[in-house]
C-alpha atoms as a printed R data frame, in Angstrom:
    type eleno elety resid chain resno       x      y      z
1   ATOM     1    CA   MET     A     1 -44.553 60.282 49.879
2   ATOM     2    CA   SER     A     2 -41.215 60.014 48.035
3   ATOM     3    CA   ARG     A     3 -41.209 61.539 44.546
4   ATOM     4    CA   SER     A     4 -39.973 60.029 41.365
5   ATOM     5    CA   ILE     A     5 -36.906 61.455 39.788
6   ATOM     6    CA   PRO     A     6 -38.957 62.854 36.669
7   ATOM     7    CA   VAL     A     7 -41.284 64.801 39.276
8   ATOM     8    CA   ALA     A     8 -38.093 66.074 41.214
9   ATOM     9    CA   LEU     A     9 -36.662 67.282 37.949
10  ATOM    10    CA   TRP     A    10 -39.859 69.078 37.035
11  ATOM    11    CA   VAL     A    11 -40.047 70.813 40.566
12  ATOM    12    CA   ILE     A    12 -36.252 71.662 40.470
13  ATOM    13    CA   ALA     A    13 -36.958 73.197 36.801
14  ATOM    14    CA   CYS     A    14 -39.807 75.242 37.988
15  ATOM    15    CA   LEU     A    15 -37.780 76.690 40.932
16  ATOM    16    CA   LEU     A    16 -34.966 77.433 38.814
17  ATOM    17    CA   ALA     A    17 -37.192 79.227 36.247
18  ATOM    18    CA   LEU     A    18 -38.829 81.216 38.893
19  ATOM    19    CA   SER     A    19 -35.377 82.353 40.269
20  ATOM    20    CA   GLY     A    20 -34.909 84.401 36.931
21  ATOM    21    CA   LEU     A    21 -31.198 83.154 37.079
22  ATOM    22    CA   PRO     A    22 -30.774 80.834 34.190
23  ATOM    23    CA   ARG     A    23 -27.502 78.899 34.417
24  ATOM    24    CA   GLU     A    24 -26.424 80.030 31.180
25  ATOM    25    CA   ALA     A    25 -26.246 83.656 32.398
26  ATOM    26    CA   ARG     A    26 -24.398 82.729 35.627
27  ATOM    27    CA   ALA     A    27 -21.640 80.855 33.452
28  ATOM    28    CA   GLU     A    28 -20.682 83.718 31.403
29  ATOM    29    CA   SER     A    29 -17.483 84.408 33.546
30  ATOM    30    CA   GLY     A    30 -15.887 82.968 36.608
31  ATOM    31    CA   ARG     A    31 -13.406 80.042 37.329
32  ATOM    32    CA   THR     A    32 -13.407 76.365 36.606
33  ATOM    33    CA   VAL     A    33 -13.120 73.854 39.468
34  ATOM    34    CA   GLU     A    34 -12.100 70.332 38.685
35  ATOM    35    CA   HIS     A    35 -13.693 67.678 41.026
36  ATOM    36    CA   ALA     A    36 -14.492 63.847 41.064
37  ATOM    37    CA   PHE     A    37 -17.146 64.301 38.356
38  ATOM    38    CA   GLY     A    38 -15.520 66.628 36.044
39  ATOM    39    CA   GLU     A    39 -15.592 70.373 36.120
40  ATOM    40    CA   SER     A    40 -17.825 73.130 37.530
41  ATOM    41    CA   ARG     A    41 -17.998 76.784 36.453
42  ATOM    42    CA   ILE     A    42 -18.220 79.015 39.521
43  ATOM    43    CA   VAL     A    43 -18.900 82.841 39.295
44  ATOM    44    CA   GLY     A    44 -17.723 85.306 42.179
45  ATOM    45    CA   SER     A    45 -17.672 84.047 45.719
46  ATOM    46    CA   PRO     A    46 -20.479 81.781 46.550
47  ATOM    47    CA   GLN     A    47 -22.562 82.824 49.672
48  ATOM    48    CA   ARG     A    48 -25.551 80.446 49.583
49  ATOM    49    CA   ILE     A    49 -23.705 77.010 50.062
50  ATOM    50    CA   VAL     A    50 -25.191 73.753 50.670
51  ATOM    51    CA   THR     A    51 -23.210 70.903 52.066
52  ATOM    52    CA   LEU     A    52 -24.223 67.232 51.672
53  ATOM    53    CA   TYR     A    53 -21.744 65.410 53.790
54  ATOM    54    CA   GLN     A    54 -20.180 66.152 57.144
55  ATOM    55    CA   GLY     A    55 -16.719 66.713 56.066
56  ATOM    56    CA   ALA     A    56 -17.927 69.391 53.765
57  ATOM    57    CA   THR     A    57 -19.869 71.135 56.690
58  ATOM    58    CA   ASP     A    58 -16.876 70.885 58.954
59  ATOM    59    CA   SER     A    59 -14.603 72.485 56.111
60  ATOM    60    CA   ALA     A    60 -17.092 75.170 55.338
61  ATOM    61    CA   LEU     A    61 -17.204 76.319 58.886
62  ATOM    62    CA   ALA     A    62 -13.395 76.125 59.213
63  ATOM    63    CA   LEU     A    63 -13.278 78.511 56.192
64  ATOM    64    CA   GLY     A    64 -15.554 81.087 58.082
65  ATOM    65    CA   LEU     A    65 -18.614 80.112 55.646
66  ATOM    66    CA   GLU     A    66 -21.952 80.063 56.754
67  ATOM    67    CA   PRO     A    67 -23.917 77.254 54.841
68  ATOM    68    CA   VAL     A    68 -27.674 77.860 54.198
69  ATOM    69    CA   GLY     A    69 -28.335 74.142 54.130
70  ATOM    70    CA   VAL     A    70 -26.589 71.115 55.608
71  ATOM    71    CA   VAL     A    71 -27.380 67.323 55.999
72  ATOM    72    CA   GLU     A    72 -28.085 65.970 59.454
73  ATOM    73    CA   SER     A    73 -25.593 64.381 61.561
74  ATOM    74    CA   TRP     A    74 -25.607 60.688 62.446
75  ATOM    75    CA   LEU     A    75 -25.370 61.170 66.164
76  ATOM    76    CA   GLU     A    76 -26.349 64.312 68.360
77  ATOM    77    CA   ARG     A    77 -28.823 65.369 65.859
78  ATOM    78    CA   PRO     A    78 -29.564 67.528 64.258
79  ATOM    79    CA   MET     A    79 -25.785 68.427 64.123
80  ATOM    80    CA   TYR     A    80 -22.760 67.287 66.030
81  ATOM    81    CA   ARG     A    81 -21.922 69.513 68.997
82  ATOM    82    CA   TYR     A    82 -18.715 70.383 67.883
83  ATOM    83    CA   LEU     A    83 -20.075 72.139 64.835
84  ATOM    84    CA   ARG     A    84 -23.552 73.191 66.189
85  ATOM    85    CA   ASP     A    85 -22.780 76.476 67.715
86  ATOM    86    CA   SER     A    86 -20.944 77.675 64.501
87  ATOM    87    CA   LEU     A    87 -23.957 77.047 62.082
88  ATOM    88    CA   PRO     A    88 -26.292 80.086 61.323
89  ATOM    89    CA   GLU     A    89 -29.567 79.849 63.381
90  ATOM    90    CA   ASP     A    90 -31.689 79.721 60.272
91  ATOM    91    CA   VAL     A    91 -29.632 76.953 58.676
92  ATOM    92    CA   ARG     A    92 -32.005 74.434 56.866
93  ATOM    93    CA   TYR     A    93 -31.546 70.695 57.524
94  ATOM    94    CA   LEU     A    94 -31.870 68.782 54.427
95  ATOM    95    CA   GLY     A    95 -32.177 65.101 55.651
96  ATOM    96    CA   LEU     A    96 -29.544 62.539 55.887
97  ATOM    97    CA   GLU     A    97 -26.324 62.197 53.787
98  ATOM    98    CA   THR     A    98 -27.874 59.093 52.012
99  ATOM    99    CA   GLN     A    99 -31.068 60.784 50.848
100 ATOM   100    CA   PRO     A   100 -30.981 64.718 50.960
101 ATOM   101    CA   ASP     A   101 -34.141 66.591 50.004
102 ATOM   102    CA   LEU     A   102 -33.582 67.777 46.607
103 ATOM   103    CA   GLU     A   103 -36.605 69.970 46.502
104 ATOM   104    CA   ALA     A   104 -35.562 71.755 49.663
105 ATOM   105    CA   ILE     A   105 -32.251 72.111 48.318
106 ATOM   106    CA   ALA     A   106 -33.744 73.838 45.143
107 ATOM   107    CA   GLU     A   107 -35.709 76.065 47.200
108 ATOM   108    CA   LEU     A   108 -32.647 77.495 48.925
109 ATOM   109    CA   ALA     A   109 -31.362 78.759 45.599
110 ATOM   110    CA   PRO     A   110 -27.870 78.012 46.356
111 ATOM   111    CA   ASP     A   111 -24.938 79.331 44.387
112 ATOM   112    CA   LEU     A   112 -22.571 76.044 45.338
113 ATOM   113    CA   ILE     A   113 -23.373 72.669 46.442
114 ATOM   114    CA   VAL     A   114 -20.798 70.365 47.899
115 ATOM   115    CA   GLY     A   115 -20.900 66.696 48.042
116 ATOM   116    CA   ALA     A   116 -18.862 63.354 48.124
117 ATOM   117    CA   ARG     A   117 -18.677 60.650 45.558
118 ATOM   118    CA   TYR     A   118 -19.846 57.898 47.662
119 ATOM   119    CA   ARG     A   119 -22.963 59.725 48.831
120 ATOM   120    CA   GLN     A   120 -24.045 61.905 45.739
121 ATOM   121    CA   ALA     A   121 -23.034 59.843 42.789
122 ATOM   122    CA   SER     A   122 -26.564 58.950 41.703
123 ATOM   123    CA   VAL     A   123 -27.927 62.489 42.384
124 ATOM   124    CA   TYR     A   124 -25.059 64.557 40.966
125 ATOM   125    CA   PRO     A   125 -26.803 65.107 37.551
126 ATOM   126    CA   LEU     A   126 -29.854 66.722 39.532
127 ATOM   127    CA   LEU     A   127 -27.622 68.803 41.894
128 ATOM   128    CA   SER     A   128 -25.674 70.143 38.905
129 ATOM   129    CA   ARG     A   129 -28.845 71.416 37.429
130 ATOM   130    CA   ILE     A   130 -29.726 73.381 40.743
131 ATOM   131    CA   ALA     A   131 -26.356 74.970 41.064
132 ATOM   132    CA   PRO     A   132 -22.617 74.619 40.474
133 ATOM   133    CA   THR     A   133 -21.686 71.494 42.403
134 ATOM   134    CA   VAL     A   134 -18.356 70.188 43.417
135 ATOM   135    CA   ILE     A   135 -17.877 66.577 44.524
136 ATOM   136    CA   ALA     A   136 -15.039 65.318 46.739
137 ATOM   137    CA   ASP     A   137 -13.496 61.948 45.574
138 ATOM   138    CA   THR     A   138 -13.425 60.373 48.862
139 ATOM   139    CA   ALA     A   139 -14.908 61.448 52.494
140 ATOM   140    CA   TYR     A   140 -11.653 60.653 54.036
141 ATOM   141    CA   GLU     A   141  -9.390 63.091 52.466
142 ATOM   142    CA   PHE     A   142 -10.075 66.025 54.623
143 ATOM   143    CA   GLU     A   143  -7.063 68.215 53.283
144 ATOM   144    CA   ALA     A   144  -8.221 67.691 49.501
145 ATOM   145    CA   MET     A   145 -11.830 68.685 50.622
146 ATOM   146    CA   LEU     A   146 -10.612 71.837 52.300
147 ATOM   147    CA   GLU     A   147  -8.614 72.725 49.147
148 ATOM   148    CA   LEU     A   148 -11.546 71.976 46.946
149 ATOM   149    CA   LEU     A   149 -13.861 74.108 48.991
150 ATOM   150    CA   GLY     A   150 -11.311 76.941 49.223
151 ATOM   151    CA   LYS     A   151 -10.956 77.133 45.638
152 ATOM   152    CA   ALA     A   152 -14.654 76.893 44.989
153 ATOM   153    CA   THR     A   153 -15.401 79.821 47.288
154 ATOM   154    CA   GLY     A   154 -12.544 82.050 46.491
155 ATOM   155    CA   ARG     A   155 -10.816 81.376 49.731
156 ATOM   156    CA   ARG     A   156  -7.691 79.438 48.818
157 ATOM   157    CA   MET     A   157  -5.418 81.435 50.970
158 ATOM   158    CA   LYS     A   158  -7.501 80.754 54.079
159 ATOM   159    CA   ALA     A   159  -7.474 77.082 53.120
160 ATOM   160    CA   ARG     A   160  -3.719 77.054 52.660
161 ATOM   161    CA   ALA     A   161  -3.323 78.779 56.094
162 ATOM   162    CA   LEU     A   162  -5.354 76.222 57.814
163 ATOM   163    CA   LEU     A   163  -3.320 73.371 56.226
164 ATOM   164    CA   ASP     A   164   0.068 75.108 57.079
165 ATOM   165    CA   ALA     A   165  -1.159 75.339 60.664
166 ATOM   166    CA   TRP     A   166  -2.332 71.758 60.667
167 ATOM   167    CA   HIS     A   167   1.145 70.497 59.133
168 ATOM   168    CA   GLN     A   168   2.965 72.430 61.981
169 ATOM   169    CA   ARG     A   169   0.740 70.520 64.638
170 ATOM   170    CA   VAL     A   170   1.626 67.181 62.976
171 ATOM   171    CA   ALA     A   171   5.298 67.761 63.026
172 ATOM   172    CA   ASP     A   172   5.109 68.953 66.717
173 ATOM   173    CA   PHE     A   173   3.191 65.807 67.639
174 ATOM   174    CA   ARG     A   174   5.636 63.472 65.945
175 ATOM   175    CA   CYS     A   175   8.582 65.182 67.409
176 ATOM   176    CA   ARG     A   176   7.161 65.094 70.929
177 ATOM   177    CA   ALA     A   177   5.991 61.415 70.617
178 ATOM   178    CA   ALA     A   178   9.307 60.299 69.489
179 ATOM   179    CA   ALA     A   179  11.025 62.159 72.333
180 ATOM   180    CA   ALA     A   180   8.781 60.648 74.945
181 ATOM   181    CA   LEU     A   181   8.500 57.053 73.720
182 ATOM   182    CA   GLY     A   182  12.018 56.617 72.298
183 ATOM   183    CA   ASP     A   183  12.452 53.088 70.929
184 ATOM   184    CA   ALA     A   184   8.843 52.377 71.400
185 ATOM   185    CA   TRP     A   185   8.107 55.056 68.647
186 ATOM   186    CA   PRO     A   186   6.543 54.689 66.066
187 ATOM   187    CA   GLN     A   187   3.574 52.647 67.550
188 ATOM   188    CA   GLU     A   188   1.567 50.112 65.634
189 ATOM   189    CA   VAL     A   189  -2.217 50.734 66.567
190 ATOM   190    CA   SER     A   190  -5.655 49.413 66.035
191 ATOM   191    CA   VAL     A   191  -8.562 51.373 65.491
192 ATOM   192    CA   VAL     A   192 -11.778 49.482 66.638
193 ATOM   193    CA   SER     A   193 -15.425 50.182 66.646
194 ATOM   194    CA   PHE     A   194 -18.086 48.279 68.782
195 ATOM   195    CA   ARG     A   195 -21.431 47.787 67.176
196 ATOM   196    CA   GLY     A   196 -24.677 45.947 68.320
197 ATOM   197    CA   ASP     A   197 -23.895 42.591 66.510
198 ATOM   198    CA   HIS     A   198 -20.204 42.767 65.513
199 ATOM   199    CA   VAL     A   199 -16.852 44.611 65.851
200 ATOM   200    CA   ARG     A   200 -15.202 46.722 63.227
201 ATOM   201    CA   LEU     A   201 -11.504 46.611 62.692
202 ATOM   202    CA   TYR     A   202 -10.408 49.538 60.515
203 ATOM   203    CA   TYR     A   203  -7.776 49.368 57.879
204 ATOM   204    CA   ASP     A   204  -8.681 52.799 56.399
205 ATOM   205    CA   GLY     A   205 -10.967 55.739 57.096
206 ATOM   206    CA   PHE     A   206 -10.779 59.246 58.325
207 ATOM   207    CA   ALA     A   207  -9.107 58.243 61.532
208 ATOM   208    CA   TRP     A   208  -6.224 56.376 59.660
209 ATOM   209    CA   ARG     A   209  -5.838 59.378 57.448
210 ATOM   210    CA   VAL     A   210  -4.732 61.345 60.314
211 ATOM   211    CA   LEU     A   211  -2.950 58.618 62.337
212 ATOM   212    CA   GLU     A   212  -0.581 57.847 59.181
213 ATOM   213    CA   GLN     A   213   0.382 61.464 59.070
214 ATOM   214    CA   LEU     A   214   1.236 61.394 62.660
215 ATOM   215    CA   GLY     A   215   3.572 58.474 62.288
216 ATOM   216    CA   PHE     A   216   1.349 55.610 63.674
217 ATOM   217    CA   ARG     A   217   1.460 52.231 61.848
218 ATOM   218    CA   ARG     A   218  -0.872 49.249 61.192
219 ATOM   219    CA   PRO     A   219  -0.002 45.997 62.741
220 ATOM   220    CA   GLU     A   220   1.390 43.656 60.164
221 ATOM   221    CA   GLY     A   221  -1.877 41.684 59.752
222 ATOM   222    CA   GLN     A   222  -3.956 44.780 59.063
223 ATOM   223    CA   THR     A   223  -3.005 45.385 55.403
224 ATOM   224    CA   GLY     A   224  -6.209 44.345 53.473
225 ATOM   225    CA   ALA     A   225  -7.841 46.400 50.936
226 ATOM   226    CA   GLY     A   226 -11.086 48.518 51.697
227 ATOM   227    CA   TRP     A   227 -12.108 50.135 55.001
228 ATOM   228    CA   GLY     A   228 -11.335 46.909 57.144
229 ATOM   229    CA   ILE     A   229 -13.148 43.865 58.380
230 ATOM   230    CA   LYS     A   230 -16.055 42.839 60.487
231 ATOM   231    CA   LEU     A   231 -15.347 40.628 63.488
232 ATOM   232    CA   VAL     A   232 -18.275 38.510 64.558
233 ATOM   233    CA   SER     A   233 -16.616 35.940 66.835
234 ATOM   234    CA   ARG     A   234 -14.597 36.525 69.958
235 ATOM   235    CA   GLU     A   235 -12.091 33.998 68.710
236 ATOM   236    CA   SER     A   236 -10.974 36.651 66.215
237 ATOM   237    CA   LEU     A   237  -9.954 38.962 69.072
238 ATOM   238    CA   PRO     A   238  -6.061 38.471 68.333
239 ATOM   239    CA   ALA     A   239  -6.626 40.250 64.951
240 ATOM   240    CA   MET     A   240  -6.898 43.584 66.776
241 ATOM   241    CA   ASP     A   241  -3.684 43.278 68.945
242 ATOM   242    CA   ALA     A   242  -1.234 46.130 68.775
243 ATOM   243    CA   ASP     A   243   0.906 48.343 70.824
244 ATOM   244    CA   ALA     A   244  -2.282 50.568 71.480
245 ATOM   245    CA   ILE     A   245  -5.992 50.220 70.669
246 ATOM   246    CA   PHE     A   246  -8.451 53.096 69.851
247 ATOM   247    CA   VAL     A   247 -11.980 52.306 70.673
248 ATOM   248    CA   PHE     A   248 -15.013 54.243 69.603
249 ATOM   249    CA   MET     A   249 -18.726 53.210 70.051
250 ATOM   250    CA   ARG     A   250 -22.158 54.669 69.988
251 ATOM   251    CA   ASP     A   251 -24.051 55.149 73.326
252 ATOM   252    CA   ASP     A   252 -26.477 52.226 72.634
253 ATOM   253    CA   PRO     A   253 -27.497 49.409 75.166
254 ATOM   254    CA   ALA     A   254 -26.808 46.698 72.546
255 ATOM   255    CA   VAL     A   255 -23.362 48.122 71.760
256 ATOM   256    CA   ALA     A   256 -22.408 48.475 75.610
257 ATOM   257    CA   GLU     A   257 -23.548 44.627 76.067
258 ATOM   258    CA   GLN     A   258 -21.319 43.908 73.046
259 ATOM   259    CA   HIS     A   259 -18.535 45.741 74.534
260 ATOM   260    CA   ARG     A   260 -18.835 44.076 78.009
261 ATOM   261    CA   ALA     A   261 -19.033 40.663 76.510
262 ATOM   262    CA   TRP     A   262 -16.041 40.927 74.214
263 ATOM   263    CA   THR     A   263 -13.756 42.758 76.815
264 ATOM   264    CA   ALA     A   264 -14.492 40.127 79.574
265 ATOM   265    CA   HIS     A   265 -13.107 37.311 77.183
266 ATOM   266    CA   PRO     A   266  -9.785 35.790 78.045
267 ATOM   267    CA   LEU     A   267  -8.394 36.595 74.495
268 ATOM   268    CA   TRP     A   268  -9.218 40.272 75.145
269 ATOM   269    CA   GLN     A   269  -7.343 40.110 78.424
270 ATOM   270    CA   ASN     A   270  -4.582 38.594 76.654
271 ATOM   271    CA   LEU     A   271  -4.058 41.593 74.173
272 ATOM   272    CA   GLU     A   272  -0.756 43.238 74.581
273 ATOM   273    CA   ALA     A   273  -2.343 46.614 74.463
274 ATOM   274    CA   VAL     A   274  -4.778 45.439 77.319
275 ATOM   275    CA   LYS     A   275  -1.943 44.168 79.369
276 ATOM   276    CA   ARG     A   276   0.119 47.320 78.967
277 ATOM   277    CA   ASP     A   277  -3.233 49.651 79.806
278 ATOM   278    CA   ARG     A   278  -3.092 50.988 76.235
279 ATOM   279    CA   VAL     A   279  -6.551 50.790 75.395
280 ATOM   280    CA   HIS     A   280  -7.788 54.388 74.689
281 ATOM   281    CA   ASP     A   281 -11.737 55.290 74.698
282 ATOM   282    CA   VAL     A   282 -12.145 57.879 71.828
283 ATOM   283    CA   ASP     A   283 -14.973 60.077 70.653
284 ATOM   284    CA   PRO     A   284 -16.879 58.356 67.708
285 ATOM   285    CA   VAL     A   285 -17.919 61.756 66.122
286 ATOM   286    CA   ILE     A   286 -14.276 63.035 66.113
287 ATOM   287    CA   TRP     A   287 -12.719 59.734 64.951
288 ATOM   288    CA   SER     A   288 -15.239 58.470 62.457
289 ATOM   289    CA   MET     A   289 -17.837 60.811 61.491
290 ATOM   290    CA   GLY     A   290 -16.450 64.543 61.553
291 ATOM   291    CA   ALA     A   291 -14.212 63.956 58.380
292 ATOM   292    CA   GLY     A   292 -12.917 67.648 58.251
293 ATOM   293    CA   ILE     A   293 -10.078 69.844 59.318
294 ATOM   294    CA   LEU     A   294 -11.945 70.797 62.491
295 ATOM   295    CA   ALA     A   295 -12.332 67.095 63.392
296 ATOM   296    CA   ALA     A   296  -8.776 66.327 62.453
297 ATOM   297    CA   ASN     A   297  -7.549 69.038 64.969
298 ATOM   298    CA   ARG     A   298  -9.766 67.760 67.715
299 ATOM   299    CA   LEU     A   299  -8.573 64.123 67.048
300 ATOM   300    CA   LEU     A   300  -4.986 65.504 67.545
301 ATOM   301    CA   ASP     A   301  -6.106 67.063 70.668
302 ATOM   302    CA   GLU     A   302  -7.334 63.778 71.991
303 ATOM   303    CA   LEU     A   303  -3.937 62.184 71.058
304 ATOM   304    CA   TYR     A   304  -1.903 64.776 72.884
305 ATOM   305    CA   ALA     A   305  -3.999 63.911 76.022
306 ATOM   306    CA   HIS     A   306  -3.724 60.181 75.653
307 ATOM   307    CA   TYR     A   307   0.116 60.276 75.410
308 ATOM   308    CA   GLY     A   308   0.451 62.972 78.112
309 ATOM   309    CA   LEU     A   309   2.078 65.307 75.691
310 ATOM   310    CA   VAL     A   310   2.055 69.180 75.816
311 ATOM   311    CA   PRO     A   311   1.448 70.738 72.373
312 ATOM   312    CA   GLY     A   312   3.941 73.424 71.531
313 ATOM   313    CA   ARG     A   313   2.797 77.073 71.459
314 ATOM   314    CA   SER     A   314   3.944 79.546 68.800
315 ATOM   315    CA   LYS     A   315   6.345 82.323 69.921
316 ATOM   316    CA   SER     A   316   7.583 85.159 68.103
317 ATOM   317    CA   GLY     A   317   9.820 84.158 65.253
318 ATOM   318    CA   GLY     A   318   7.670 80.922 64.601
319 ATOM   319    CA   GLN     A   319   9.379 78.830 67.288
320 ATOM   320    CA   LYS     A   320   7.475 76.501 69.679
321 ATOM   321    CA   GLU     A   321   8.072 75.718 73.301
322 ATOM   322    CA   GLY     A   322   6.401 73.211 75.645
323 ATOM   323    CA   LYS     A   323   7.094 71.083 78.594
324 ATOM   324    CA   GLY     A   324   9.540 68.295 78.137
325 ATOM   325    CA   GLU     A   325  11.597 67.968 74.929
326 ATOM   326    CA   SER     A   326  11.955 70.890 72.774
327 ATOM   327    CA   CYS     A   327  10.628 70.447 69.180
């Protein structure tokens, strides 16, 4: 049975009282971290960290942290395979991003909680009573999330090193893609997700935040506001035409049937990307749900493979080498 907010507040207050660590005592010294809902005062180097959306879990593990509590994944439950082995064996699962278990969070006695505005806006006042809480402005800005968590946990140098390595990989890919594709670079691409009763054409989201850095562009007609549009009629298939199309979907019979019906349509067969064999099936977890620096690097790995490019490898002196053009 779900509890009302007042009851949840009472339970949380009791747990905090039993802990013997009133917030006033913890806030005597430390550093102030700005986030989407204001500022949070953090003391020392938090060790008992709770992450309430997947990008925060990804970022915490990238920084070498071991969360004591995490929300469950949307697929591959209880946690995405690419993160599962890095979590401590005794990590506590706290329900879904959309409805985390507040009592369980309080019982963990965390010293830092990390969330995202679009998921935790309504419960932020409760979370901030349990422990210092930092909230990311969006779920897509994986670099900002990494910097926020690095500052909150005293690992800013580690976060900076991860971002520097990421930017080097971005530059390497752009160089190699330009050399391999010549006048065909940069490419205009579409990001498409097949669902059971419609198809989603994305104008924004985690994948696009990565693709834009790498130099990819949206087709001219894909400039609307928001995450994108839902396509419910196969007559709208031309809206997704591009130099290349990246497709992800869940392993579900209804989704498979939708994909079969749409891709058998003559309008699909007439798409430029289809005629040139530039439709790439990609991992839905990595392209849509991971939303952290680890997922970004795996997405980039997929792109190197799809375009037949060999990543550069570091040599002494910081130079790189690989097959093909030197970048």
